[in-house]
PDB file of C-alpha atoms in Angstrom:
ATOM      1  CA  UNK A   1      21.237   4.220 -18.040  1.00 41.00           C
ATOM      2  CA  UNK A   2      19.806   6.070 -14.932  1.00 43.00           C
ATOM      3  CA  UNK A   3      22.983   7.061 -13.059  1.00 45.00           C
ATOM      4  CA  UNK A   4      22.771  10.674 -14.313  1.00 56.00           C
ATOM      5  CA  UNK A   5      19.508  11.289 -12.683  1.00 65.00           C
ATOM      6  CA  UNK A   6      19.767  12.248  -8.982  1.00 68.00           C
ATOM      7  CA  UNK A   7      16.076  12.268  -8.215  1.00 84.00           C
ATOM      8  CA  UNK A   8      14.162   9.064  -8.351  1.00 95.00           C
ATOM      9  CA  UNK A   9      10.776  10.750  -8.388  1.00 97.00           C
ATOM     10  CA  UNK A  10       9.065  10.125 -11.738  1.00 98.00           C
ATOM     11  CA  UNK A  11       7.146  13.471 -11.538  1.00 97.00           C
ATOM     12  CA  UNK A  12      10.399  15.429 -11.191  1.00 97.00           C
ATOM     13  CA  UNK A  13      11.487  14.274 -14.667  1.00 97.00           C
ATOM     14  CA  UNK A  14      10.910  16.415 -17.653  1.00 96.00           C
ATOM     15  CA  UNK A  15       9.009  15.104 -20.630  1.00 96.00           C
ATOM     16  CA  UNK A  16      12.292  15.171 -22.653  1.00 96.00           C
ATOM     17  CA  UNK A  17      14.025  12.980 -20.000  1.00 97.00           C
ATOM     18  CA  UNK A  18      11.486  10.100 -19.958  1.00 97.00           C
ATOM     19  CA  UNK A  19      13.005   8.119 -22.710  1.00 96.00           C
ATOM     20  CA  UNK A  20      16.493   8.510 -21.342  1.00 95.00           C
ATOM     21  CA  UNK A  21      15.662   7.920 -17.732  1.00 97.00           C
ATOM     22  CA  UNK A  22      13.463   4.919 -18.129  1.00 97.00           C
ATOM     23  CA  UNK A  23      13.879   1.525 -19.663  1.00 96.00           C
ATOM     24  CA  UNK A  24      11.736  -1.591 -20.169  1.00 94.00           C
ATOM     25  CA  UNK A  25      13.172  -2.861 -16.920  1.00 92.00           C
ATOM     26  CA  UNK A  26      12.602   0.258 -14.822  1.00 97.00           C
ATOM     27  CA  UNK A  27      10.455  -0.504 -11.793  1.00 98.00           C
ATOM     28  CA  UNK A  28       7.786   2.108 -10.963  1.00 98.00           C
ATOM     29  CA  UNK A  29       6.526   2.164  -7.414  1.00 98.00           C
ATOM     30  CA  UNK A  30       2.993   3.372  -6.835  1.00 98.00           C
ATOM     31  CA  UNK A  31       2.137   3.980  -3.103  1.00 98.00           C
ATOM     32  CA  UNK A  32      -1.589   3.509  -2.331  1.00 98.00           C
ATOM     33  CA  UNK A  33      -3.002   4.820   0.900  1.00 97.00           C
ATOM     34  CA  UNK A  34      -6.417   6.176   2.102  1.00 98.00           C
ATOM     35  CA  UNK A  35      -7.996   9.148   3.712  1.00 98.00           C
ATOM     36  CA  UNK A  36     -10.205   7.595   6.444  1.00 98.00           C
ATOM     37  CA  UNK A  37     -10.676   7.545  10.252  1.00 97.00           C
ATOM     38  CA  UNK A  38      -8.087   5.681  12.386  1.00 97.00           C
ATOM     39  CA  UNK A  39      -9.667   5.979  15.738  1.00 96.00           C
ATOM     40  CA  UNK A  40      -9.487   9.069  17.922  1.00 97.00           C
ATOM     41  CA  UNK A  41      -5.702   8.828  18.262  1.00 98.00           C
ATOM     42  CA  UNK A  42      -4.402   8.708  14.605  1.00 98.00           C
ATOM     43  CA  UNK A  43      -4.748  11.122  11.678  1.00 98.00           C
ATOM     44  CA  UNK A  44      -7.017  10.468   8.573  1.00 98.00           C
ATOM     45  CA  UNK A  45      -3.874  10.179   6.414  1.00 98.00           C
ATOM     46  CA  UNK A  46      -2.239   7.335   8.362  1.00 98.00           C
ATOM     47  CA  UNK A  47      -2.362   4.882   5.449  1.00 97.00           C
ATOM     48  CA  UNK A  48      -1.114   7.426   3.005  1.00 98.00           C
ATOM     49  CA  UNK A  49       1.757   8.599   5.218  1.00 98.00           C
ATOM     50  CA  UNK A  50       2.898   4.996   5.709  1.00 97.00           C
ATOM     51  CA  UNK A  51       2.624   4.060   2.073  1.00 98.00           C
ATOM     52  CA  UNK A  52       4.569   7.181   0.950  1.00 98.00           C
ATOM     53  CA  UNK A  53       7.314   6.696   3.637  1.00 98.00           C
ATOM     54  CA  UNK A  54       7.882   3.030   2.982  1.00 98.00           C
ATOM     55  CA  UNK A  55       7.900   3.655  -0.850  1.00 98.00           C
ATOM     56  CA  UNK A  56      10.213   6.591  -0.559  1.00 98.00           C
ATOM     57  CA  UNK A  57      12.630   4.593   1.569  1.00 98.00           C
ATOM     58  CA  UNK A  58      12.554   1.539  -0.885  1.00 98.00           C
ATOM     59  CA  UNK A  59      13.144   3.730  -3.919  1.00 98.00           C
ATOM     60  CA  UNK A  60      15.957   5.819  -2.312  1.00 97.00           C
ATOM     61  CA  UNK A  61      17.820   2.795  -0.812  1.00 97.00           C
ATOM     62  CA  UNK A  62      17.020   0.634  -3.887  1.00 98.00           C
ATOM     63  CA  UNK A  63      18.512   3.162  -6.352  1.00 97.00           C
ATOM     64  CA  UNK A  64      21.516   3.540  -4.083  1.00 96.00           C
ATOM     65  CA  UNK A  65      22.008  -0.276  -4.361  1.00 96.00           C
ATOM     66  CA  UNK A  66      21.874   0.032  -8.160  1.00 96.00           C
ATOM     67  CA  UNK A  67      18.238  -0.906  -8.918  1.00 97.00           C
ATOM     68  CA  UNK A  68      16.397   1.044 -11.648  1.00 97.00           C
ATOM     69  CA  UNK A  69      13.540   2.061  -9.432  1.00 98.00           C
ATOM     70  CA  UNK A  70      11.240   5.275  -9.490  1.00 98.00           C
ATOM     71  CA  UNK A  71       8.683   6.701  -7.194  1.00 98.00           C
ATOM     72  CA  UNK A  72       5.288   7.691  -8.660  1.00 98.00           C
ATOM     73  CA  UNK A  73       2.982  10.155  -6.848  1.00 98.00           C
ATOM     74  CA  UNK A  74       0.797   8.367  -4.351  1.00 98.00           C
ATOM     75  CA  UNK A  75      -2.858   7.505  -4.639  1.00 98.00           C
ATOM     76  CA  UNK A  76      -4.520   8.891  -1.419  1.00 97.00           C
ATOM     77  CA  UNK A  77      -8.248   8.837  -2.404  1.00 98.00           C
ATOM     78  CA  UNK A  78      -9.040   5.118  -2.661  1.00 98.00           C
ATOM     79  CA  UNK A  79     -11.487   2.400  -1.618  1.00 97.00           C
ATOM     80  CA  UNK A  80     -12.454   3.361   2.015  1.00 97.00           C
ATOM     81  CA  UNK A  81     -16.288   2.888   1.952  1.00 96.00           C
ATOM     82  CA  UNK A  82     -16.134   0.389   4.710  1.00 95.00           C
ATOM     83  CA  UNK A  83     -15.519   3.428   6.983  1.00 96.00           C
ATOM     84  CA  UNK A  84     -18.134   5.515   5.382  1.00 95.00           C
ATOM     85  CA  UNK A  85     -20.236   5.893   8.578  1.00 95.00           C
ATOM     86  CA  UNK A  86     -17.424   7.704  10.294  1.00 96.00           C
ATOM     87  CA  UNK A  87     -16.709  11.471   9.911  1.00 96.00           C
ATOM     88  CA  UNK A  88     -13.753  12.425   7.665  1.00 97.00           C
ATOM     89  CA  UNK A  89     -13.816   9.388   5.310  1.00 97.00           C
ATOM     90  CA  UNK A  90     -13.057  10.164   1.750  1.00 97.00           C
ATOM     91  CA  UNK A  91     -13.432   7.391  -0.869  1.00 97.00           C
ATOM     92  CA  UNK A  92     -13.867   6.502  -4.498  1.00 97.00           C
ATOM     93  CA  UNK A  93     -16.362   3.925  -5.723  1.00 97.00           C
ATOM     94  CA  UNK A  94     -14.751   0.717  -6.505  1.00 96.00           C
ATOM     95  CA  UNK A  95     -15.402   1.176 -10.188  1.00 97.00           C
ATOM     96  CA  UNK A  96     -13.923   4.705 -10.092  1.00 98.00           C
ATOM     97  CA  UNK A  97     -10.693   3.469  -8.492  1.00 98.00           C
ATOM     98  CA  UNK A  98     -10.393   0.537 -10.850  1.00 98.00           C
ATOM     99  CA  UNK A  99     -10.726   2.806 -13.866  1.00 98.00           C
ATOM    100  CA  UNK A 100      -8.269   5.280 -12.343  1.00 98.00           C
ATOM    101  CA  UNK A 101      -5.653   2.514 -11.972  1.00 98.00           C
ATOM    102  CA  UNK A 102      -6.482   1.351 -15.551  1.00 98.00           C
ATOM    103  CA  UNK A 103      -5.882   4.860 -16.798  1.00 98.00           C
ATOM    104  CA  UNK A 104      -2.506   5.142 -14.882  1.00 98.00           C
ATOM    105  CA  UNK A 105      -1.528   1.790 -16.493  1.00 98.00           C
ATOM    106  CA  UNK A 106      -2.477   3.099 -19.919  1.00 98.00           C
ATOM    107  CA  UNK A 107      -0.274   6.183 -19.290  1.00 98.00           C
ATOM    108  CA  UNK A 108       2.674   4.033 -18.071  1.00 98.00           C
ATOM    109  CA  UNK A 109       2.406   1.956 -21.225  1.00 97.00           C
ATOM    110  CA  UNK A 110       3.239   5.072 -23.193  1.00 97.00           C
ATOM    111  CA  UNK A 111       6.592   5.289 -21.473  1.00 98.00           C
ATOM    112  CA  UNK A 112       9.525   2.749 -21.850  1.00 97.00           C
ATOM    113  CA  UNK A 113       8.819   1.339 -18.342  1.00 98.00           C
ATOM    114  CA  UNK A 114       6.987  -2.003 -18.082  1.00 96.00           C
ATOM    115  CA  UNK A 115       7.229  -2.916 -14.462  1.00 97.00           C
ATOM    116  CA  UNK A 116       4.818  -1.440 -11.828  1.00 98.00           C
ATOM    117  CA  UNK A 117       4.835  -2.264  -8.124  1.00 98.00           C
ATOM    118  CA  UNK A 118       1.734  -1.292  -6.093  1.00 98.00           C
ATOM    119  CA  UNK A 119       2.945  -0.615  -2.491  1.00 98.00           C
ATOM    120  CA  UNK A 120      -0.354  -0.587  -0.508  1.00 97.00           C
ATOM    121  CA  UNK A 121      -0.887   0.383   3.098  1.00 96.00           C
ATOM    122  CA  UNK A 122      -4.726   0.175   3.223  1.00 96.00           C
ATOM    123  CA  UNK A 123      -6.276  -3.302   3.347  1.00 93.00           C
ATOM    124  CA  UNK A 124      -9.479  -2.086   1.825  1.00 94.00           C
ATOM    125  CA  UNK A 125      -7.654  -1.637  -1.405  1.00 96.00           C
ATOM    126  CA  UNK A 126      -6.097  -5.062  -1.611  1.00 95.00           C
ATOM    127  CA  UNK A 127      -8.674  -7.130  -3.490  1.00 95.00           C
ATOM    128  CA  UNK A 128      -9.392  -4.330  -6.047  1.00 97.00           C
ATOM    129  CA  UNK A 129      -5.735  -3.720  -6.772  1.00 97.00           C
ATOM    130  CA  UNK A 130      -4.990  -7.392  -7.307  1.00 96.00           C
ATOM    131  CA  UNK A 131      -7.777  -7.504  -9.930  1.00 97.00           C
ATOM    132  CA  UNK A 132      -6.605  -4.281 -11.509  1.00 98.00           C
ATOM    133  CA  UNK A 133      -2.983  -5.677 -11.634  1.00 97.00           C
ATOM    134  CA  UNK A 134      -4.268  -8.465 -13.838  1.00 97.00           C
ATOM    135  CA  UNK A 135      -6.045  -6.044 -15.972  1.00 97.00           C
ATOM    136  CA  UNK A 136      -2.879  -3.978 -16.608  1.00 98.00           C
ATOM    137  CA  UNK A 137      -1.080  -7.221 -17.322  1.00 96.00           C
ATOM    138  CA  UNK A 138      -3.752  -8.258 -19.916  1.00 95.00           C
ATOM    139  CA  UNK A 139      -4.373  -4.884 -21.581  1.00 96.00           C
ATOM    140  CA  UNK A 140      -0.956  -3.165 -21.515  1.00 96.00           C
ATOM    141  CA  UNK A 141       1.561  -6.024 -21.253  1.00 93.00           C
ATOM    142  CA  UNK A 142       2.821  -4.456 -17.961  1.00 96.00           C
ATOM    143  CA  UNK A 143       4.602  -6.738 -15.422  1.00 96.00           C
ATOM    144  CA  UNK A 144       2.563  -5.887 -12.232  1.00 97.00           C
ATOM    145  CA  UNK A 145       3.355  -6.597  -8.584  1.00 98.00           C
ATOM    146  CA  UNK A 146       1.450  -5.961  -5.509  1.00 97.00           C
ATOM    147  CA  UNK A 147       2.466  -5.815  -1.782  1.00 96.00           C
ATOM    148  CA  UNK A 148       0.510  -4.705   1.323  1.00 93.00           C
ATOM    149  CA  UNK A 149       1.145  -4.047   4.987  1.00 78.00           C
ATOM    150  CA  UNK A 150       1.764  -3.516   7.853  1.00 63.00           C
ATOM    151  CA  UNK A 151      -0.094  -6.564   8.995  1.00 72.00           C
ATOM    152  CA  UNK A 152       1.588  -7.901  12.165  1.00 84.00           C
ATOM    153  CA  UNK A 153      -0.769  -8.176  15.065  1.00 90.00           C
ATOM    154  CA  UNK A 154       0.175  -6.960  18.555  1.00 93.00           C
ATOM    155  CA  UNK A 155       0.534  -9.205  21.611  1.00 93.00           C
ATOM    156  CA  UNK A 156      -3.050  -8.311  22.836  1.00 96.00           C
ATOM    157  CA  UNK A 157      -4.958  -8.412  19.487  1.00 95.00           C
ATOM    158  CA  UNK A 158      -5.536 -12.060  19.183  1.00 93.00           C
ATOM    159  CA  UNK A 159      -4.105 -12.049  15.744  1.00 90.00           C
ATOM    160  CA  UNK A 160      -6.568  -9.323  14.599  1.00 91.00           C
ATOM    161  CA  UNK A 161      -4.732  -5.999  14.497  1.00 92.00           C
ATOM    162  CA  UNK A 162      -6.595  -4.944  11.397  1.00 91.00           C
ATOM    163  CA  UNK A 163      -7.062  -1.155  11.726  1.00 95.00           C
ATOM    164  CA  UNK A 164      -5.591   1.559  13.832  1.00 96.00           C
ATOM    165  CA  UNK A 165      -4.089  -0.986  16.247  1.00 96.00           C
ATOM    166  CA  UNK A 166      -0.680  -1.922  17.469  1.00 97.00           C
ATOM    167  CA  UNK A 167       1.289  -2.063  14.275  1.00 96.00           C
ATOM    168  CA  UNK A 168      -0.176   1.072  12.564  1.00 96.00           C
ATOM    169  CA  UNK A 169       0.041   3.182  15.703  1.00 98.00           C
ATOM    170  CA  UNK A 170       3.622   2.104  16.384  1.00 97.00           C
ATOM    171  CA  UNK A 171       4.540   2.883  12.781  1.00 97.00           C
ATOM    172  CA  UNK A 172       3.072   6.391  13.113  1.00 98.00           C
ATOM    173  CA  UNK A 173       4.832   6.949  16.328  1.00 98.00           C
ATOM    174  CA  UNK A 174       8.059   6.342  14.483  1.00 98.00           C
ATOM    175  CA  UNK A 175       7.109   8.312  11.347  1.00 98.00           C
ATOM    176  CA  UNK A 176       4.908  11.125  12.649  1.00 98.00           C
ATOM    177  CA  UNK A 177       4.742  11.191  16.422  1.00 98.00           C
ATOM    178  CA  UNK A 178       3.427  14.774  16.241  1.00 98.00           C
ATOM    179  CA  UNK A 179       0.211  13.442  14.794  1.00 98.00           C
ATOM    180  CA  UNK A 180      -0.444  10.654  17.328  1.00 98.00           C
ATOM    181  CA  UNK A 181      -2.562  11.273  20.436  1.00 98.00           C
ATOM    182  CA  UNK A 182      -1.789   8.300  22.607  1.00 98.00           C
ATOM    183  CA  UNK A 183      -3.897   9.598  25.502  1.00 97.00           C
ATOM    184  CA  UNK A 184      -6.941   9.022  23.253  1.00 98.00           C
ATOM    185  CA  UNK A 185      -5.943   5.412  22.119  1.00 97.00           C
ATOM    186  CA  UNK A 186      -8.542   2.775  23.147  1.00 95.00           C
ATOM    187  CA  UNK A 187      -8.458  -0.970  22.596  1.00 96.00           C
ATOM    188  CA  UNK A 188     -11.187  -2.459  20.484  1.00 95.00           C
ATOM    189  CA  UNK A 189     -10.309  -6.175  19.817  1.00 94.00           C
ATOM    190  CA  UNK A 190     -12.581  -8.111  17.602  1.00 92.00           C
ATOM    191  CA  UNK A 191     -13.279 -10.892  20.091  1.00 93.00           C
ATOM    192  CA  UNK A 192     -16.315 -12.241  18.216  1.00 92.00           C
ATOM    193  CA  UNK A 193     -14.224 -12.717  15.141  1.00 94.00           C
ATOM    194  CA  UNK A 194     -11.320 -14.246  17.096  1.00 93.00           C
ATOM    195  CA  UNK A 195     -13.717 -16.675  18.761  1.00 94.00           C
ATOM    196  CA  UNK A 196     -15.138 -17.972  15.363  1.00 95.00           C
ATOM    197  CA  UNK A 197     -13.620 -21.253  14.249  1.00 93.00           C
ATOM    198  CA  UNK A 198     -14.374 -20.962  10.510  1.00 96.00           C
ATOM    199  CA  UNK A 199     -15.347 -17.429   9.622  1.00 96.00           C
ATOM    200  CA  UNK A 200     -12.741 -14.689   9.851  1.00 93.00           C
ATOM    201  CA  UNK A 201     -10.475 -12.253   8.061  1.00 89.00           C
ATOM    202  CA  UNK A 202      -7.990 -15.054   7.359  1.00 84.00           C
ATOM    203  CA  UNK A 203     -10.094 -18.153   7.832  1.00 91.00           C
ATOM    204  CA  UNK A 204     -11.492 -20.429   5.120  1.00 93.00           C
ATOM    205  CA  UNK A 205     -14.749 -18.480   5.014  1.00 97.00           C
ATOM    206  CA  UNK A 206     -14.409 -14.660   4.706  1.00 93.00           C
ATOM    207  CA  UNK A 207     -17.215 -12.242   5.439  1.00 95.00           C
ATOM    208  CA  UNK A 208     -18.329  -8.752   4.467  1.00 94.00           C
ATOM    209  CA  UNK A 209     -17.848  -6.057   7.054  1.00 94.00           C
ATOM    210  CA  UNK A 210     -17.792  -2.414   8.058  1.00 95.00           C
ATOM    211  CA  UNK A 211     -15.401  -1.005  10.471  1.00 93.00           C
ATOM    212  CA  UNK A 212     -18.282   0.067  12.752  1.00 94.00           C
ATOM    213  CA  UNK A 213     -19.438  -3.502  13.122  1.00 94.00           C
ATOM    214  CA  UNK A 214     -16.705  -4.008  15.744  1.00 92.00           C
ATOM    215  CA  UNK A 215     -16.471  -0.579  17.593  1.00 92.00           C
ATOM    216  CA  UNK A 216     -18.027   2.756  17.432  1.00 93.00           C
ATOM    217  CA  UNK A 217     -14.530   4.311  16.842  1.00 94.00           C
ATOM    218  CA  UNK A 218     -13.847   2.011  13.845  1.00 94.00           C
ATOM    219  CA  UNK A 219     -10.683   0.683  15.645  1.00 96.00           C
ATOM    220  CA  UNK A 220     -10.028  -3.038  15.083  1.00 95.00           C
ATOM    221  CA  UNK A 221      -7.091  -3.815  17.413  1.00 95.00           C
ATOM    222  CA  UNK A 222      -5.345  -2.514  20.448  1.00 97.00           C
ATOM    223  CA  UNK A 223      -3.183   0.561  19.979  1.00 97.00           C
ATOM    224  CA  UNK A 224      -2.599   1.110  23.757  1.00 97.00           C
ATOM    225  CA  UNK A 225       0.778  -0.742  23.739  1.00 95.00           C
ATOM    226  CA  UNK A 226       2.177   0.824  20.648  1.00 97.00           C
ATOM    227  CA  UNK A 227       5.764   2.065  20.755  1.00 96.00           C
ATOM    228  CA  UNK A 228       7.961   4.127  18.529  1.00 98.00           C
ATOM    229  CA  UNK A 229      10.844   1.639  18.783  1.00 98.00           C
ATOM    230  CA  UNK A 230       8.530  -1.160  17.624  1.00 96.00           C
ATOM    231  CA  UNK A 231       7.396   1.181  14.881  1.00 97.00           C
ATOM    232  CA  UNK A 232      10.957   1.677  13.728  1.00 97.00           C
ATOM    233  CA  UNK A 233      11.502  -2.112  13.743  1.00 96.00           C
ATOM    234  CA  UNK A 234       8.299  -2.767  11.627  1.00 96.00           C
ATOM    235  CA  UNK A 235       9.244   0.014   9.216  1.00 97.00           C
ATOM    236  CA  UNK A 236      12.712  -1.447   8.642  1.00 97.00           C
ATOM    237  CA  UNK A 237      11.404  -4.941   8.334  1.00 96.00           C
ATOM    238  CA  UNK A 238       8.939  -3.773   5.656  1.00 96.00           C
ATOM    239  CA  UNK A 239      11.580  -1.635   3.852  1.00 97.00           C
ATOM    240  CA  UNK A 240      14.136  -4.446   4.069  1.00 97.00           C
ATOM    241  CA  UNK A 241      11.836  -7.151   2.681  1.00 96.00           C
ATOM    242  CA  UNK A 242      10.935  -5.029  -0.271  1.00 97.00           C
ATOM    243  CA  UNK A 243      14.558  -4.186  -0.946  1.00 97.00           C
ATOM    244  CA  UNK A 244      15.310  -7.899  -0.950  1.00 96.00           C
ATOM    245  CA  UNK A 245      12.442  -8.359  -3.490  1.00 97.00           C
ATOM    246  CA  UNK A 246      13.563  -5.753  -5.975  1.00 97.00           C
ATOM    247  CA  UNK A 247      16.101  -8.036  -7.682  1.00 94.00           C
ATOM    248  CA  UNK A 248      13.283 -10.554  -8.396  1.00 95.00           C
ATOM    249  CA  UNK A 249      10.817  -7.793  -9.387  1.00 97.00           C
ATOM    250  CA  UNK A 250      13.391  -6.529 -11.788  1.00 94.00           C
ATOM    251  CA  UNK A 251      13.689  -9.751 -13.730  1.00 93.00           C
ATOM    252  CA  UNK A 252      10.539 -11.688 -12.848  1.00 92.00           C
ATOM    253  CA  UNK A 253       8.662 -13.241 -15.762  1.00 87.00           C
ATOM    254  CA  UNK A 254       5.746 -15.569 -15.144  1.00 83.00           C
ATOM    255  CA  UNK A 255       7.265 -18.268 -17.461  1.00 74.00           C
ATOM    256  CA  UNK A 256       5.644 -17.684 -20.782  1.00 63.00           C
ATOM    257  CA  UNK A 257       7.809 -18.411 -23.924  1.00 50.00           C
ATOM    258  CA  UNK A 258       8.761 -15.072 -25.471  1.00 55.00           C
ATOM    259  CA  UNK A 259       8.524 -14.932 -29.190  1.00 46.00           C
TER     260      UNK A 259
END
């Protein structure tokens, strides 16, 4: 059905083409990033740049492999209030972002498409998007999916490369080296969190936090060992994993009996 359309960008379709280009099994990919500080060495748009680049690659390569997949315009202003104490942060209130996602879902329900993949690159969005994904499932009968990353910690980060650390900086050195200032990169490993046995980002007991709880820069990790080659590997791993998942996303049903 979609072979006649060269562009896989939803916003480049005309209104008259929507019903022809899209079907119930079309997968719409929504990149979600952020505009927030990433230490003194990375741009405010780091998460947005990564989300858009990964999403574009997944859509382009997925379409070339025969998947009915389309790229939506990205969400850049999202839930970043954990960085609010730092200059440059722009954020929406959780309720505003939630309602924005609901409104997007309502709009999608007016098209033939019924599958939506949130491709997120900002950890602060994760919990809210997961709740919103269920809301879209309930209210609009959309099949919703969510993935977030990069999340791999570097060799000196004690498993806690959470923000502006080794992985993100390496990814940016691959995608936009012109925006990376490695001479300003400084390590800020969250040792107090790593030393805790039961409370942590991934432990049984989670905790509320602000980025400035760990370092004045807001960095949570060690970007000093970042490398463009590693960034390229991380990028290809992320894109490759999502390409592998597209076949399941295209047909996945949670198991209910259809009537």
